[in-house]
Amino acid sequence: MVDRIFAGVLLIVTLAYAVIAFTAISAPFQYDPLGPESWPQILSLFAIACLLAILLNPDATEMGVTTRTWFRLAATIVILVAYAELYEPLGFILSTILFGAALSAMLGAGMARAVVFGVTAGVAGYLLCVTLLDLNLPEGALVQRLVEAASQEGQS
Amino acid sequence: MEALFSGLATGFAVALDPFNLFLVLAGCFAGTLIGALPGLGPINGVAILLPIAYGLGFGPESALILLAGIYYGAEYGGRISSILLNVPGDAGAVMTTLDGNPMARAGQAGRALSLSAIASFVGGTFAVILMSLFAPMLAAFAVTFSPADYVALMVFAFASLASLVGKSTVKTLLGATIGLMLATIGIDANTGVARYTFGIPDILAGIDFLIVVVGLFGMAELLSLVEQQVAGKLKALPVDKSFVRMADLAKCKWTIARSSVIGFFIGILPGTGASVASAVAYGAEKRISDRDKTFGSGDVRGLAAPEAANNAAAGGAMVPMLTLGIPGSGTTAILLGALLMFNIQPGPLLFTQRPEVAWGLIASMYIGNVALLVINLPLVGLFARMLTIPQHYLTPLIAILAFIGIYTIVGNPFDLLMITALGIFGWFLRKLDFSLAPVILGFVLGGLFEDNLRRALSISGGDWAILVTDYKSIMLYVLALLVVVAPIWLSRRARRMEGVSAADKS
């Protein structure tokens, strides 16, 4: 069943891909006999054949995931998306502290340990990557403002 | 022969440069650590660390040496969690659990670990030696390949992929096709026509390779870890003081030799890496030497065979990657993508045009193998402690590393959402028994496949017969057919033989 649903969704995407390949893509002038459209056409036909084979003869019947696990997975994805959204606004250190603490707490670490882990990962990760390896990580608008305020105070 | 020695001299000059030497050691060490972590195998390790290695701004040969060190370091480290935890890090280490874990449970963990380290070393070194002999020869032959031959080679690659990798042939082929389709996104280099970009400027140059790799492997792995989350610690068996004996080595020497050969040649086959090699080597060894039915209950030969084979396969998989530009396994597909990011097109000309990259990598593998043996024998206790890292710290750590790596490429936070979405897609694929290696292989080879097909048809003016005129391409199509038909035929024959022997008994 799951196999069929997944293959069905992929089939819709592939059909859209095929329609574009057969109608929309064309070069104003071309030197090679195939042009930009033939290769996607071949691929789409092949993919449709594979998908039909799976639809007719599926083998995975169940996901084997319990409701609790679904919730845990959904929560993980929510936390990941939040981490991605807050990455630049909060900066690496703050967002990593929040993310590390939240995810490890959700996965079963004690609250205190989770916070310690988050703070360690955020601060140590920033120091290691920015000062030692010279990588580019977001400071975050908040941290930037604090640093600016501190430097202005130093000047006055 | 002279070319071989001068090549090796060039290579060792590169690899013995103090900085590169440091990178070999660092890569091997980091790789062993990653391999030892339960659930994380070579392919995930390389995928997560690739963007960071790229962001460090090293030269191509240094970055490749580091990544290759991580790759075979992780093949080495995978045995530690297999033996002590009975949890293989990836498919290549599954066979190691069969005899390795019973040995550790019988109080011989130290013996099992040291024996497997030696078997890995022999397998790995044997593969590098064969690689330095074979690779230049294969490259010299491959220079004569026409575009039509390349098309045949691709067909062969995908045929062996379909027949040997994954549980279902159709799903493997579909996975590879999804990869090929993903590779068509972006501007067509021949005509300048934009395909499937929908006006989004971020993907005009195609979907970034790093995003696909980190998403499909790193993030999907993270979701699997969350799914299989176990509360508390896994119980790791202690490393004791027992050590490998000369008698063990004497008993295993032919096992290791045979398995190294099997591993190397299976590794060369496109797309089939350590997992197939170790399974075939274990099966062959069981048939040859399991007279007392001791395999599966802690036989030293049952431990040595898959370990020698999977490390030999790691080396073998490098051969087609460097000489033909066709990766021999999922992990080498990632290394190939890494080379492409440095604007180096692996292929027959690599050995003449960029000898410092090709030979530097080979020389670094000689050094890396020795280094791995040296750090693995005394430090195995340290690596074994990695096993006790609770998963609730490991999982966030993977995400943090993946985010750092992806963000540092261009500093675009949209990419972070992309890898999360691809991670979800990859997790679904894995749950439904698709293997992910074909997807990445298709993605990496997509451009090459299409270019050669179009070039071949340009030469013939649109006549498809050009694909089957050369003896080389015909040979490759025959091989492709063989690789698909042979396993089916062999399994039928095996079933018939079983039927006959069962009939004899009754």
XYZ file of C-alpha atoms in Angstrom, chain A residues 2-3 6 10 14 16-18 20-21 25-37 39-40 42-44 46-47 50-51 53-54 59-60 63-65 69-70 72-73 76-77 80-81 83-85 87-88 92 96 99-100 103-104 106-109 113-114 117 121 125 129 133 135-138, chain B residues 52 55-56 168 170-171 173-174 177-178 180-182 184-185 188 190-191 193-196 198 219 222-224 226-230 391-397 399-400 403-404 407-408 410-413 416-417 420 424-425 427-429 431-434 446 449-450 453-455 457-458 461-464:
146
model
C 2.669 2.468 1.081
C 4.672 1.496 -1.959
C 4.722 6.655 -2.860
C 6.305 10.011 -7.846
C 7.295 12.243 -13.334
C 4.718 16.600 -15.037
C 8.400 16.173 -15.826
C 7.521 14.267 -19.002
C 7.572 19.611 -19.780
C 10.149 17.479 -21.587
C 11.863 22.401 -23.691
C 13.261 23.322 -27.072
C 16.289 25.162 -28.318
C 15.952 28.069 -30.762
C 18.710 26.491 -32.857
C 20.874 23.505 -32.145
C 23.896 21.750 -33.525
C 23.391 18.247 -32.181
C 20.602 15.981 -33.389
C 19.274 15.286 -29.895
C 18.984 18.784 -28.503
C 18.172 19.569 -24.880
C 14.799 17.801 -24.872
C 17.453 13.115 -22.827
C 14.721 14.180 -20.347
C 14.093 9.200 -22.532
C 14.488 9.452 -18.768
C 10.839 10.235 -18.167
C 12.075 4.969 -18.368
C 11.001 6.310 -14.977
C 9.729 1.606 -13.491
C 6.937 3.314 -11.555
C 6.141 -1.870 -12.488
C 6.145 -0.879 -8.821
C 6.499 -5.172 -2.136
C 6.625 -2.896 0.901
C 5.954 1.476 7.097
C 6.325 -0.311 10.419
C 6.398 2.984 12.292
C 7.584 7.326 16.449
C 5.654 9.393 13.879
C 8.906 11.979 17.386
C 9.850 12.258 13.707
C 12.337 16.431 14.946
C 11.441 17.933 11.590
C 15.069 21.205 12.312
C 12.969 23.705 10.349
C 16.754 25.742 13.528
C 17.082 26.536 9.813
C 14.782 29.573 10.126
C 20.052 30.258 11.930
C 20.681 33.755 10.623
C 25.016 30.286 15.186
C 22.655 25.974 18.235
C 18.514 23.414 18.944
C 20.977 21.176 20.794
C 16.527 17.977 20.391
C 18.614 16.135 22.978
C 13.294 15.459 23.349
C 15.362 12.352 22.618
C 15.695 11.533 26.279
C 18.612 13.400 27.823
C 22.381 17.708 30.662
C 20.586 18.804 27.510
C 25.184 19.883 25.783
C 27.971 22.548 21.175
C 31.402 24.759 17.733
C 34.830 26.657 13.252
C 39.047 26.610 10.856
C 34.702 29.069 8.327
C 31.897 31.521 7.738
C 29.063 31.196 10.279
C 26.308 33.719 11.051
C 33.297 21.304 5.718
C 34.867 25.090 2.973
C 38.367 24.878 4.428
C 14.633 -4.844 -5.761
C 13.182 -2.030 -10.326
C 13.669 0.155 -7.278
C 16.848 1.394 -11.465
C 14.212 3.907 -10.460
C 16.773 7.376 -12.833
C 15.658 9.804 -10.125
C 19.655 11.219 -13.536
C 16.488 13.326 -13.594
C 17.722 15.525 -10.756
C 18.929 17.499 -15.737
C 17.799 20.498 -13.660
C 21.831 22.796 -20.616
C 25.241 22.668 -25.083
C 22.412 25.006 -26.031
C 18.350 26.337 -22.619
C 17.115 26.327 -19.027
C 15.486 23.045 -18.002
C 13.197 22.611 -14.991
C 10.909 27.391 -13.166
C 19.851 14.232 7.135
C 19.578 11.530 11.239
C 15.894 10.808 10.779
C 16.573 7.053 10.818
C 15.526 9.330 15.560
C 13.188 6.630 14.328
C 15.234 3.824 15.845
C 15.937 5.792 18.987
C 16.628 3.488 21.895
C 22.344 8.697 20.783
C 20.536 11.748 22.122
C 23.803 13.686 21.825
C 24.929 12.070 18.585
C 21.759 12.940 16.662
C 21.797 16.724 17.261
C 25.522 16.710 16.580
C 22.473 18.092 12.311
C 24.817 20.770 13.669
C 24.176 22.773 8.932
C 27.669 24.197 9.454
C 25.843 27.136 5.439
C 29.544 27.750 4.886
C 27.512 30.222 0.143
C 25.841 31.411 3.338
C 22.318 30.876 2.021
C 19.851 29.840 4.772
C 19.284 24.515 5.148
C 15.600 24.015 4.382
C 15.903 19.063 5.503
C 12.730 13.602 4.492
C 12.604 12.359 0.881
C 14.211 8.762 4.653
C 11.068 7.713 2.774
C 13.188 6.115 0.051
C 12.000 3.085 4.478
C 10.627 1.689 1.208
C 13.767 -0.374 0.518
C 15.267 1.906 -2.102
C 23.884 12.297 -15.344
C 25.880 10.155 -19.712
C 23.868 12.788 -21.571
C 25.081 10.247 -25.886
C 24.626 13.588 -27.605
C 28.235 13.701 -28.749
C 24.834 11.067 -32.129
C 26.383 14.318 -33.314
C 24.496 12.760 -37.580
C 21.602 11.285 -35.624
C 22.085 7.650 -36.576
C 21.524 5.499 -33.455
